[in-house]
N, CA, C and O of each residue as an XYZ file, in Angstrom:
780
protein
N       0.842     -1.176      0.000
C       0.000      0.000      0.000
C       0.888      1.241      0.000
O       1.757      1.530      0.823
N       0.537      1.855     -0.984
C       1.352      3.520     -0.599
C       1.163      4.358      0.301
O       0.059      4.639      0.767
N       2.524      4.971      0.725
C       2.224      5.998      1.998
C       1.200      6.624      1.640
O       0.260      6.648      2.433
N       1.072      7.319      0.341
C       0.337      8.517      0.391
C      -1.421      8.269      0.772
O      -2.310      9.046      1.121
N      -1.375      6.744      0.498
C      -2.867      6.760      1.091
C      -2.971      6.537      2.394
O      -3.913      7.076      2.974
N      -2.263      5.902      2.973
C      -2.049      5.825      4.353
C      -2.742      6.999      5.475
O      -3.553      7.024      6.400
N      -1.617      8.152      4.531
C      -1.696      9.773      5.355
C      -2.637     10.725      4.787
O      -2.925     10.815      3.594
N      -3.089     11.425      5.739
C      -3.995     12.638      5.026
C      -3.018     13.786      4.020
O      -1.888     13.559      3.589
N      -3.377     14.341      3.929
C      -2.416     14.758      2.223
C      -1.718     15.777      3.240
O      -2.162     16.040      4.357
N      -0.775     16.207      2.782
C       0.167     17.364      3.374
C       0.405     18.192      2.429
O       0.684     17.758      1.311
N       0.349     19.452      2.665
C       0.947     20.178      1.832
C       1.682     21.297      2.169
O       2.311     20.972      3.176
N       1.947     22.431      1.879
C       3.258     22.846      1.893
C       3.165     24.064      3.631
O       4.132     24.413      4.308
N       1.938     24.354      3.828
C       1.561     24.765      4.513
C       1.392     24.308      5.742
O       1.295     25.089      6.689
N       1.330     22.853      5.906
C       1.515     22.299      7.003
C       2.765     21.717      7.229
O       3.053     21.171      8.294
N       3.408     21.794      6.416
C       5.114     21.779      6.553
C       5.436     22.279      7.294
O       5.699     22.013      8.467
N       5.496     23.828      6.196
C       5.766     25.055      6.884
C       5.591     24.986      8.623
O       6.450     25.022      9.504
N       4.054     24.868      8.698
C       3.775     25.222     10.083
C       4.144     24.106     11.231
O       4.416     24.499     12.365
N       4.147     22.876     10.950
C       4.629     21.729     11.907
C       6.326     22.097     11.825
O       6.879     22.027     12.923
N       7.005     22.389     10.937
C       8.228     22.567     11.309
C       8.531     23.580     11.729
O       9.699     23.598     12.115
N       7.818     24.788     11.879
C       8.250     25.953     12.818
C       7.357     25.490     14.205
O       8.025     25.756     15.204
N       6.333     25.010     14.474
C       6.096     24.466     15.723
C       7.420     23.623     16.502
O       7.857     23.836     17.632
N       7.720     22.968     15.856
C       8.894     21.762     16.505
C      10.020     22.051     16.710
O      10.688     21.586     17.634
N      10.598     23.255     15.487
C      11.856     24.420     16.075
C      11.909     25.018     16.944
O      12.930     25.160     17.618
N      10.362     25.752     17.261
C      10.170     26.841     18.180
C      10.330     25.900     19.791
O      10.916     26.349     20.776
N       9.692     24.616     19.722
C       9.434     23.961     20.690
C      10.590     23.597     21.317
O      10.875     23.864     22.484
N      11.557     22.710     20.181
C      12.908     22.644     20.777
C      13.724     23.692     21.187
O      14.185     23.582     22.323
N      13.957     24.482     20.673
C      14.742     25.794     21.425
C      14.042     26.637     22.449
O      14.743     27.390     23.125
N      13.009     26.611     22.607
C      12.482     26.874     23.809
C      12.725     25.546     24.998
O      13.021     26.090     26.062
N      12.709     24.635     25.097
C      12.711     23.675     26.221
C      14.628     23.660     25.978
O      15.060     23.118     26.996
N      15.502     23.936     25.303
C      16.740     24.238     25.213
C      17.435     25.286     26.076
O      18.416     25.212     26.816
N      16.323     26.645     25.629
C      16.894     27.692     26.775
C      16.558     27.042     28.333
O      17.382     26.882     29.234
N      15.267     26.758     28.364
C      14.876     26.231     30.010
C      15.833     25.233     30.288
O      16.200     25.140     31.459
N      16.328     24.443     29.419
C      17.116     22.915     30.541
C      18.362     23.928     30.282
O      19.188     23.475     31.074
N      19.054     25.159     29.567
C      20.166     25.430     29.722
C      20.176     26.282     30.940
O      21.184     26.396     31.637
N      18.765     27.030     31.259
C      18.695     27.615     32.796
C      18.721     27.042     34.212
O      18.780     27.700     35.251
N      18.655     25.423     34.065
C      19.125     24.608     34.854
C      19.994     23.792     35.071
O      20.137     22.932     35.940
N      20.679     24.164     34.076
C      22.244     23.340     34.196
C      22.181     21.910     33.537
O      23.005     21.067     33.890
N      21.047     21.559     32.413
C      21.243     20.510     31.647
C      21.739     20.867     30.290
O      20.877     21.070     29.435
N      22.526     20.936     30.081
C      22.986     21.761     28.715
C      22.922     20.350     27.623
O      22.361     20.560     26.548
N      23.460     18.979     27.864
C      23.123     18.606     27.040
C      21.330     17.832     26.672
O      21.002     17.865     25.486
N      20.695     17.440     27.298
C      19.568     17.466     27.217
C      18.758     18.189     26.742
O      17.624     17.968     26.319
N      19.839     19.821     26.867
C      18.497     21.052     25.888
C      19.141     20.886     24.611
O      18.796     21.505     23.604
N      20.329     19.826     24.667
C      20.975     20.132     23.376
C      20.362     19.401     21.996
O      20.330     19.671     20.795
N      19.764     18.018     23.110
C      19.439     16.735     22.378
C      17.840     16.517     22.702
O      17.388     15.382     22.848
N      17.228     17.398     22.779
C      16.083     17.230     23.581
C      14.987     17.191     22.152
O      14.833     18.207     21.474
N      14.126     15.613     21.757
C      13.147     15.468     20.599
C      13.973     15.659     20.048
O      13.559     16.755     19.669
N      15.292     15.551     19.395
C      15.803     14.895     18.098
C      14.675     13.968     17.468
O      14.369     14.227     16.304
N      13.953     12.804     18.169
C      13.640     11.971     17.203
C      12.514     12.903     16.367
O      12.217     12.446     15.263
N      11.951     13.975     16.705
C      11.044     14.293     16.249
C      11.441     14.450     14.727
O      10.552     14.091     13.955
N      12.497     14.875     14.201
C      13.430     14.660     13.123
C      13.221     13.976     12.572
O      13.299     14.170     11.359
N      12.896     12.965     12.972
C      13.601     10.979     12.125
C      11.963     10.772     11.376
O      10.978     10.968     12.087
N      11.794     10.367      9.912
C      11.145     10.675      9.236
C       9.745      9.684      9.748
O       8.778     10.033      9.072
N       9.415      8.702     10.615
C       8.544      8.417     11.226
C       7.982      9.197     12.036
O       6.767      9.050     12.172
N       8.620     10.185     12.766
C       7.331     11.180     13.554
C       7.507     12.334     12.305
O       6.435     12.374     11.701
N       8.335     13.132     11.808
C       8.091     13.733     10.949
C       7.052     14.020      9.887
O       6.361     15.008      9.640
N       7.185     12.735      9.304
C       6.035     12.858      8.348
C       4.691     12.605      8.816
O       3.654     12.714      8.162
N       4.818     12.269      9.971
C       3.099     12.241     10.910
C       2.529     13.885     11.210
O       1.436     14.448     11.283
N       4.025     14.271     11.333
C       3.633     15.302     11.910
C       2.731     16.641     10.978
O       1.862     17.485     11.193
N       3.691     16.109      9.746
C       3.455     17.007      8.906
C       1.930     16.824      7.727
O       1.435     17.691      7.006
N       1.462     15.202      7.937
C       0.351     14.894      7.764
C      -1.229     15.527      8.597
O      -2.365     15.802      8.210
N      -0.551     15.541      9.808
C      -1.528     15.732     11.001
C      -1.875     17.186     11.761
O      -2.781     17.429     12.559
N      -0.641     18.224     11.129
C      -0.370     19.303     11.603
C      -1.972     20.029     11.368
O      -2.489     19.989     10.252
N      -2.517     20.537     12.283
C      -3.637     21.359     12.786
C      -3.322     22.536     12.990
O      -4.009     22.881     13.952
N      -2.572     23.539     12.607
C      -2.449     25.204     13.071
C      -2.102     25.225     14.040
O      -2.186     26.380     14.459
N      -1.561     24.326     15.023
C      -0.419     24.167     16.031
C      -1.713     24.562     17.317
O      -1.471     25.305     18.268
N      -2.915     23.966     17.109
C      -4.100     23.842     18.220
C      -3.762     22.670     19.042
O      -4.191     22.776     20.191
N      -3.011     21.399     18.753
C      -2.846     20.285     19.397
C      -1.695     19.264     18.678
O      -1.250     19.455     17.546
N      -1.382     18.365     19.387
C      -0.461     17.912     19.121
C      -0.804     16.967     17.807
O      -1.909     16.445     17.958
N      -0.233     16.637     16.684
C      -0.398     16.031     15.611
C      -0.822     14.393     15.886
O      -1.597     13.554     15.428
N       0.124     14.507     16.852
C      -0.480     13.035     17.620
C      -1.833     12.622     17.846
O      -2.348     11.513     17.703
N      -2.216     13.486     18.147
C      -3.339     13.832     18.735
C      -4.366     12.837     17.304
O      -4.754     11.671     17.233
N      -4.476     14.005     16.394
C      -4.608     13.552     14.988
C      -4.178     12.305     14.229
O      -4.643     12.098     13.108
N      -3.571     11.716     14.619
C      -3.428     10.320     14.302
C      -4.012      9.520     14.982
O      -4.484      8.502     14.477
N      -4.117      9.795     16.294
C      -5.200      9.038     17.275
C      -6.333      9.008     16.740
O      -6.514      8.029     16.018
N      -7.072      9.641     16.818
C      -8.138     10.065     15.746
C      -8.634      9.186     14.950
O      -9.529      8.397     15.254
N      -7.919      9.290     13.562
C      -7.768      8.730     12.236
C      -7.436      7.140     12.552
O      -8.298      6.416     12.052
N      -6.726      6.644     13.037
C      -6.136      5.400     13.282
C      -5.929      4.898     14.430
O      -5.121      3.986     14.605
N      -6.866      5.605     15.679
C      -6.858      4.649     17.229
C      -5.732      4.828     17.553
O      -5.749      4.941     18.778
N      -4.445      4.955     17.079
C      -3.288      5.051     18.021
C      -2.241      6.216     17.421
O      -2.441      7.006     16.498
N      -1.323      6.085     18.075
C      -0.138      7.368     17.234
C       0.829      5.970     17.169
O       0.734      5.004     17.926
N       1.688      6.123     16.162
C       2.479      5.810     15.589
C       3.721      6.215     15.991
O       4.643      5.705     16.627
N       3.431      7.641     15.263
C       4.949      8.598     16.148
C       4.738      8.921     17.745
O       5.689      9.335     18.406
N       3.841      8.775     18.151
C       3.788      8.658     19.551
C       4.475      7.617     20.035
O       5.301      7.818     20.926
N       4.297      6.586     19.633
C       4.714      5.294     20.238
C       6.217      5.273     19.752
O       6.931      4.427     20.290
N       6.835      6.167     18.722
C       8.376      6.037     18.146
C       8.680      6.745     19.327
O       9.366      6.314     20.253
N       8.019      8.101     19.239
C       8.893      9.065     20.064
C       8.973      9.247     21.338
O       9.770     10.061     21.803
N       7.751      8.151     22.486
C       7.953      7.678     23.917
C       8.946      7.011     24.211
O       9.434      7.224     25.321
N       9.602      5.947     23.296
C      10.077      4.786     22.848
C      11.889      5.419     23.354
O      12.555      4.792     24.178
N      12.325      6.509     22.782
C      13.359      7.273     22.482
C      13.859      8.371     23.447
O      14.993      8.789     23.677
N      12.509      8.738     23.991
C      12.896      9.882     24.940
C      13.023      9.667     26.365
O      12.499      8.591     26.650
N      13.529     10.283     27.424
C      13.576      9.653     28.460
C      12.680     10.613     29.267
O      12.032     10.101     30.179
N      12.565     11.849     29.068
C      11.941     13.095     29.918
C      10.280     12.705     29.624
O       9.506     13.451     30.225
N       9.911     12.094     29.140
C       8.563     11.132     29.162
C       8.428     10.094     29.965
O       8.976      8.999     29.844
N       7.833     10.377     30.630
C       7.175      9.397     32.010
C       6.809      8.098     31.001
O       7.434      7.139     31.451
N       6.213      7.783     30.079
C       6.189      6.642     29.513
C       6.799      5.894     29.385
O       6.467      4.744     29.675
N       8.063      6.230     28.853
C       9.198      5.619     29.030
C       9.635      4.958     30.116
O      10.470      4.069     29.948
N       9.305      5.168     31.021
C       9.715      4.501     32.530
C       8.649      3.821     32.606
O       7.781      4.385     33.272
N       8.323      2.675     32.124
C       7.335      1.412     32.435
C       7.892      0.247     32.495
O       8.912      0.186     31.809
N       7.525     -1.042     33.245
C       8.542     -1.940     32.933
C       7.320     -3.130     33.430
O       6.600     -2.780     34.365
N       7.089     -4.494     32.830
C       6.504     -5.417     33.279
C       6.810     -5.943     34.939
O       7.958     -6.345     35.128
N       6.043     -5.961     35.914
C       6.429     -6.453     37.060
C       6.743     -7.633     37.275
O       6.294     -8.483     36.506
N       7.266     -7.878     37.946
C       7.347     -9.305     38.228
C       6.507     -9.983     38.931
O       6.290    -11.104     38.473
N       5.918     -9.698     39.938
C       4.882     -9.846     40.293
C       3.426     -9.138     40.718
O       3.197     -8.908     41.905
N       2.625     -8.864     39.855
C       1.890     -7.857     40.072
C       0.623     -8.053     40.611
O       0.066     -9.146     40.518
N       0.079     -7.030     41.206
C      -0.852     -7.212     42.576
C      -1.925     -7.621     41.884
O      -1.898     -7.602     40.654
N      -2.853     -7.983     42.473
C      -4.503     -8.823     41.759
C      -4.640     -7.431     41.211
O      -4.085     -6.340     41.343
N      -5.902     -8.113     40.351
C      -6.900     -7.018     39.517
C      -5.964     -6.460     38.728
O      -6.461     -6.083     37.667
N      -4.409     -6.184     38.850
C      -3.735     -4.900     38.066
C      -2.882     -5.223     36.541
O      -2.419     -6.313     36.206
N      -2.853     -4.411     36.047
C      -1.941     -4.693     34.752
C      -0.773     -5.030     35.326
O      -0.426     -4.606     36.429
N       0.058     -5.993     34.446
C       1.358     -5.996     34.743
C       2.727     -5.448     34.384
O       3.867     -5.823     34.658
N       2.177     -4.311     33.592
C       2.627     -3.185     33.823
C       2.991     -2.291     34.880
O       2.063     -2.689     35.584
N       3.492     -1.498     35.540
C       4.529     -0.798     36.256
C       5.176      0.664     36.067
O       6.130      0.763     35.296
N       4.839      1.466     36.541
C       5.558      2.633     36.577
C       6.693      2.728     37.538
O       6.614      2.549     38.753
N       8.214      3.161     36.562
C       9.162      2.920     37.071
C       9.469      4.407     37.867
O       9.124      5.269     37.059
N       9.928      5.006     38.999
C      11.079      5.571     39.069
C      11.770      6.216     38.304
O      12.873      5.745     38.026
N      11.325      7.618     37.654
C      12.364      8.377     36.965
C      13.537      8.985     37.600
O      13.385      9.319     38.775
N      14.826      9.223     36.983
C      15.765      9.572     37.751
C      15.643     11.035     37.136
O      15.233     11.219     35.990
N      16.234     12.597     38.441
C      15.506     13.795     38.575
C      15.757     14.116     37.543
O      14.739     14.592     37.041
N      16.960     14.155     36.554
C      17.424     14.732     35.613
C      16.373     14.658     34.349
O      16.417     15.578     33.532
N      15.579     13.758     34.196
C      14.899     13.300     33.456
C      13.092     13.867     33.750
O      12.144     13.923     32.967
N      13.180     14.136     34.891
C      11.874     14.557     35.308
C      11.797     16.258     35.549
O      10.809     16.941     35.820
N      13.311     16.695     35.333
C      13.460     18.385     35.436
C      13.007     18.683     33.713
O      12.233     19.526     33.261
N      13.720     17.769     33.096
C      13.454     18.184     31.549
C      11.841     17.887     30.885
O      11.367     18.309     29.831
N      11.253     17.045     31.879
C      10.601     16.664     31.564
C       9.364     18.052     32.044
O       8.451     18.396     31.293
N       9.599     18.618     33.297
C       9.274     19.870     33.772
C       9.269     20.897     32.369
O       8.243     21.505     32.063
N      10.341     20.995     31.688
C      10.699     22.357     30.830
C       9.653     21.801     29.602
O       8.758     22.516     29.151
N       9.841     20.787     29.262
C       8.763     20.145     27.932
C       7.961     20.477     29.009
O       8.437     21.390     29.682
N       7.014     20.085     29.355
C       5.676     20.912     29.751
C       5.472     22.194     30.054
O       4.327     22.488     29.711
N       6.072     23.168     30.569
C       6.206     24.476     30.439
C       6.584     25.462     29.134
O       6.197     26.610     28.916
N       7.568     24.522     28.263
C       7.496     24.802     26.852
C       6.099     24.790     26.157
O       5.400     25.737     25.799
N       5.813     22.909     26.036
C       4.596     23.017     25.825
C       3.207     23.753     25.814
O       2.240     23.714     25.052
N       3.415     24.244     26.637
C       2.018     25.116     27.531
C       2.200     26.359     27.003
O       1.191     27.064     26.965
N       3.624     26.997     26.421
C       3.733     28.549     26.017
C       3.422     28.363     24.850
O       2.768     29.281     24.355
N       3.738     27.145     23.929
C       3.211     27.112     22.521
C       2.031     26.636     22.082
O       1.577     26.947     20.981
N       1.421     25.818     22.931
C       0.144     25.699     22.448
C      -0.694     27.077     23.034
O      -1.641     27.635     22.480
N      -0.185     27.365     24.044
C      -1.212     28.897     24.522
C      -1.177     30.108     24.269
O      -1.911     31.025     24.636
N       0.092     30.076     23.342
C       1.017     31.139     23.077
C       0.673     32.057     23.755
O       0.606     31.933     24.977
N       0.282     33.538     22.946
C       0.353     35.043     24.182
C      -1.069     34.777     25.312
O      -1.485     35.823     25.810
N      -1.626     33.805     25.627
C      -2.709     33.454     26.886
C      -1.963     32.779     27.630
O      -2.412     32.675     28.772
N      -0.721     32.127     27.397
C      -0.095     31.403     28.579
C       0.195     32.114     29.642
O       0.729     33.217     29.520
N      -0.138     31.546     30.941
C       0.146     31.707     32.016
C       0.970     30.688     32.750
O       1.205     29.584     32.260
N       1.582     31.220     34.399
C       2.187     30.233     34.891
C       1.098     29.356     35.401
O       1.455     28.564     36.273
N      -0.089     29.328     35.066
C      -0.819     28.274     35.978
C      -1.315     27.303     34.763
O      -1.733     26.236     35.212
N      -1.354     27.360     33.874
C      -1.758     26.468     32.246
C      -0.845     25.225     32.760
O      -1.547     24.333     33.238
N       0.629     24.932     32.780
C       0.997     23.703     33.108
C       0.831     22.842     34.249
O       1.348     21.725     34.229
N      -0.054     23.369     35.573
C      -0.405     22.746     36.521
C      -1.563     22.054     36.090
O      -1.848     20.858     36.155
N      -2.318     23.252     35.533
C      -3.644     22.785     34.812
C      -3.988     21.814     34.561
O      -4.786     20.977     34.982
N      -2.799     22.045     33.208
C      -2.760     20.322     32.308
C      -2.448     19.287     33.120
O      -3.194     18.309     33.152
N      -1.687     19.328     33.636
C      -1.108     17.822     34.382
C      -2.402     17.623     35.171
O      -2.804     16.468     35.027
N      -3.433     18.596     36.201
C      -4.212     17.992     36.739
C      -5.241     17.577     35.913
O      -5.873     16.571     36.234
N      -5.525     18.202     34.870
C      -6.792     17.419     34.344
C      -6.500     16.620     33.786
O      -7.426     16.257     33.059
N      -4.768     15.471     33.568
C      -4.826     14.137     32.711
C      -4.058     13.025     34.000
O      -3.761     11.831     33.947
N      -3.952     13.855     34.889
C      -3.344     12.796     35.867
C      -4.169     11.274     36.255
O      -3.510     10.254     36.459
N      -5.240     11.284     36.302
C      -5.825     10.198     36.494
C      -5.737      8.930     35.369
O      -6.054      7.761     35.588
N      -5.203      9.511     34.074
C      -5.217      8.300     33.785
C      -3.336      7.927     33.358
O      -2.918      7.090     32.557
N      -2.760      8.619     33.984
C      -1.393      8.528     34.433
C      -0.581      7.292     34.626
O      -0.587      7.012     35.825
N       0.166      6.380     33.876
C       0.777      5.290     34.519
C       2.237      6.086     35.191
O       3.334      5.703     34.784
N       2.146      7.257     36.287
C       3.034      7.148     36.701
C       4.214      7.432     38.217
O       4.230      8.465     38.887
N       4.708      6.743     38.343
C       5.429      6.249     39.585
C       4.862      7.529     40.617
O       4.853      8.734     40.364
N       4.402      6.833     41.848
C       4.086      7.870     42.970
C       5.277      8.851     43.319
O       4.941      9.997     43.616
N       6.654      8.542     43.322
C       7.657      9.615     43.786
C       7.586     10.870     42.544
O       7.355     12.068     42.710
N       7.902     10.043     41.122
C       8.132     10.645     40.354
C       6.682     12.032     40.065
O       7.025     13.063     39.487
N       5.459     11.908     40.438
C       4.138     11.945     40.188
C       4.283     13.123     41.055
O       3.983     14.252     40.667
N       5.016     12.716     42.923
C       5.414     13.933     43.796
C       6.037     14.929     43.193
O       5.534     16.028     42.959
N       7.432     14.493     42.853
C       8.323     15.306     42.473
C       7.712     16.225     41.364
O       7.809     17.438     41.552
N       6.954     15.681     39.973
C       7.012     16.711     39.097
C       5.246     17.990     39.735
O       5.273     19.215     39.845
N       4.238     17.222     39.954
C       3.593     17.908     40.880
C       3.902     19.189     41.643
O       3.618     20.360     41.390
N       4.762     18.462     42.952
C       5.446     19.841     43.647
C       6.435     20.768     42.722
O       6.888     21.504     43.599
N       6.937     21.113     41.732
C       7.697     21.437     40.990
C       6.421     22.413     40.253
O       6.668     23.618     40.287
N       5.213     22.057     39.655
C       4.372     22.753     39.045
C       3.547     23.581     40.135
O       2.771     24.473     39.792
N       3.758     23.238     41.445
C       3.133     24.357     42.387
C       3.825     25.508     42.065
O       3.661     26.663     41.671
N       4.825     24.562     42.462
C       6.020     26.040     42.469
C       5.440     27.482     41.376
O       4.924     28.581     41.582
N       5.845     26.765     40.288
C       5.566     27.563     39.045
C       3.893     28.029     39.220
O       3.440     29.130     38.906
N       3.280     27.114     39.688
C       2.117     28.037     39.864
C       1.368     29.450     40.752
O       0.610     30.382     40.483
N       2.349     28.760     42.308
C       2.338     30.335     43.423
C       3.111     31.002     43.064
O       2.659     32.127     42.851
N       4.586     30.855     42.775
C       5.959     31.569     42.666
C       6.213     32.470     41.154
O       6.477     33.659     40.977
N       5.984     31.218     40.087
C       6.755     31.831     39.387
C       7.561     31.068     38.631
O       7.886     29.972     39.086
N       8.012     31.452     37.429
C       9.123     30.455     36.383
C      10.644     30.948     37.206
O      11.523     30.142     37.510
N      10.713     32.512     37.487
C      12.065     32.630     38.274
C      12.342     31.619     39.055
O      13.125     30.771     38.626
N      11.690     31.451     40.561
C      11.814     30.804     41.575
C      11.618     29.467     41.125
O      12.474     28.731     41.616
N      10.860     28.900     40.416
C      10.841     27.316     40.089
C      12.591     26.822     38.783
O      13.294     25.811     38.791
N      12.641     27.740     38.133
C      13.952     27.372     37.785
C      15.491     27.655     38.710
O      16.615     27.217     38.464
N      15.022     28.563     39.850
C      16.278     28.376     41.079
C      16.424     27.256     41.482
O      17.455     26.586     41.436
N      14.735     26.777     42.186
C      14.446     25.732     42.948
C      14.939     24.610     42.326
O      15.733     23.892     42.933
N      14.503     24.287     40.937
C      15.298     22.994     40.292
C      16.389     22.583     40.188
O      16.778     21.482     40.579
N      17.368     23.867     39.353
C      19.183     23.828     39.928
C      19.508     24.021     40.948
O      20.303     23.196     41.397
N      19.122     25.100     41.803
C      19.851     24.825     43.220
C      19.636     23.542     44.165
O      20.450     23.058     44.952
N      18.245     23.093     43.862
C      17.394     21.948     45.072
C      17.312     20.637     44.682
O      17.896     19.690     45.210
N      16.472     20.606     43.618
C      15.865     19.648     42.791
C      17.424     18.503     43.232
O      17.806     17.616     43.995
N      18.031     19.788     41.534
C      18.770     18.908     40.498
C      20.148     18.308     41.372
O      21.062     17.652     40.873
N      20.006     18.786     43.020
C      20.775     18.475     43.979
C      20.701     17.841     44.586
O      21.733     17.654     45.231
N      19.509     16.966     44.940
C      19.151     15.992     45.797
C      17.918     16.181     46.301
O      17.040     15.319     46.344
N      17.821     17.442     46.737
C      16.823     17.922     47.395
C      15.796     17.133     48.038
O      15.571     16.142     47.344
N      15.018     17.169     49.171
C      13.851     16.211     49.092
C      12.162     16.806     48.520
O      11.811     17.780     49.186
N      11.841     16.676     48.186
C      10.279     17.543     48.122
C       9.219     16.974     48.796
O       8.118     17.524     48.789
């Protein structure tokens, strides 16, 4: 079967616009992990988005940068594709940290939410605060990324510490401020800190 029937048609306009979404996105979550002292993570942060499996989803699915393209493949075909490449690859995605249990409690999947380590859950902080400035662009506020996380947490596979940690981290940003929540991460967080 040919791609082209596969995908909804693309054209030059949703190029255009999915690839200035995904530039803008990466160099924005670049400056934030470089304001916390992850320099290479803002360096390497969604590369795969690049690699011509989420790419060309993206650029099939691109909506005027209202939602994630993913989103749009869900849709059309029950699942994402490049979703499932680009969880697969990244580590600042809580998805990524799943692992079959070994023994798992009645009633439950045997599936598992692992334990992210902080470095991975600070960046994972800046992708959602990125996130939240580009899909909301000039309406973003510091309270849009608490938002989000509370209205999808419930169906969340993920680890109770990790779930603490990025949580208390979006208070922050929500009473304080992006100043004080990017101190708090390099000076505290990304130090041991307890929360």
């Amino acid at each position: 079967m040919e791609l082209k029937k596969l995908l909804p048609k693309i054209t030059w306009k949703k190029i255009r616009g999915h690839w200035k979404t995904i530039n803008e996105h990466k160099l924005l979550v670049m400056r934030h992990c470089f304001r916390i002292g992850l320099y290479r993570q803002g360096l390497m942060h969604d590369l795969s988005k690049y690699m011509p499996s989420e790419l060309l989803m993206g650029f099939a699915y691109f909506d005027d940068g209202k939602s994630s393209p993913n989103n749009g493949e869900r849709r059309d075909k029950g699942y994402s594709y490049a979703w499932m490449h680009h969880k697969g690859r990244n580590r600042h995605h809580f998805e990524y940290w799943t692992d079959y249990a070994l023994h798992p409690a009645d009633e439950k999947y045997p599936v598992q939410a692992v334990q992210m380590p902080r470095r991975y859950v600070a960046e994972m902080l800046m992708d959602r605060i990125s996130a939240s400035k580009n899909y909301n662009k000039e309406s973003y506020t510091q309270h849009h990324p608490l938002q989000y996380f509370e209205r999808g947490k419930s169906h969340y596979l993920l680890h109770p510490q990790t779930e603490k940690e990025l949580h208390g981290m979006l208070r922050i940003l929500d009473q304080c401020g992006e100043e004080k929540l990017m101190y708090f991460v390099k000076e505290y967080y990304l130090k041991g800190y307890q929360i």
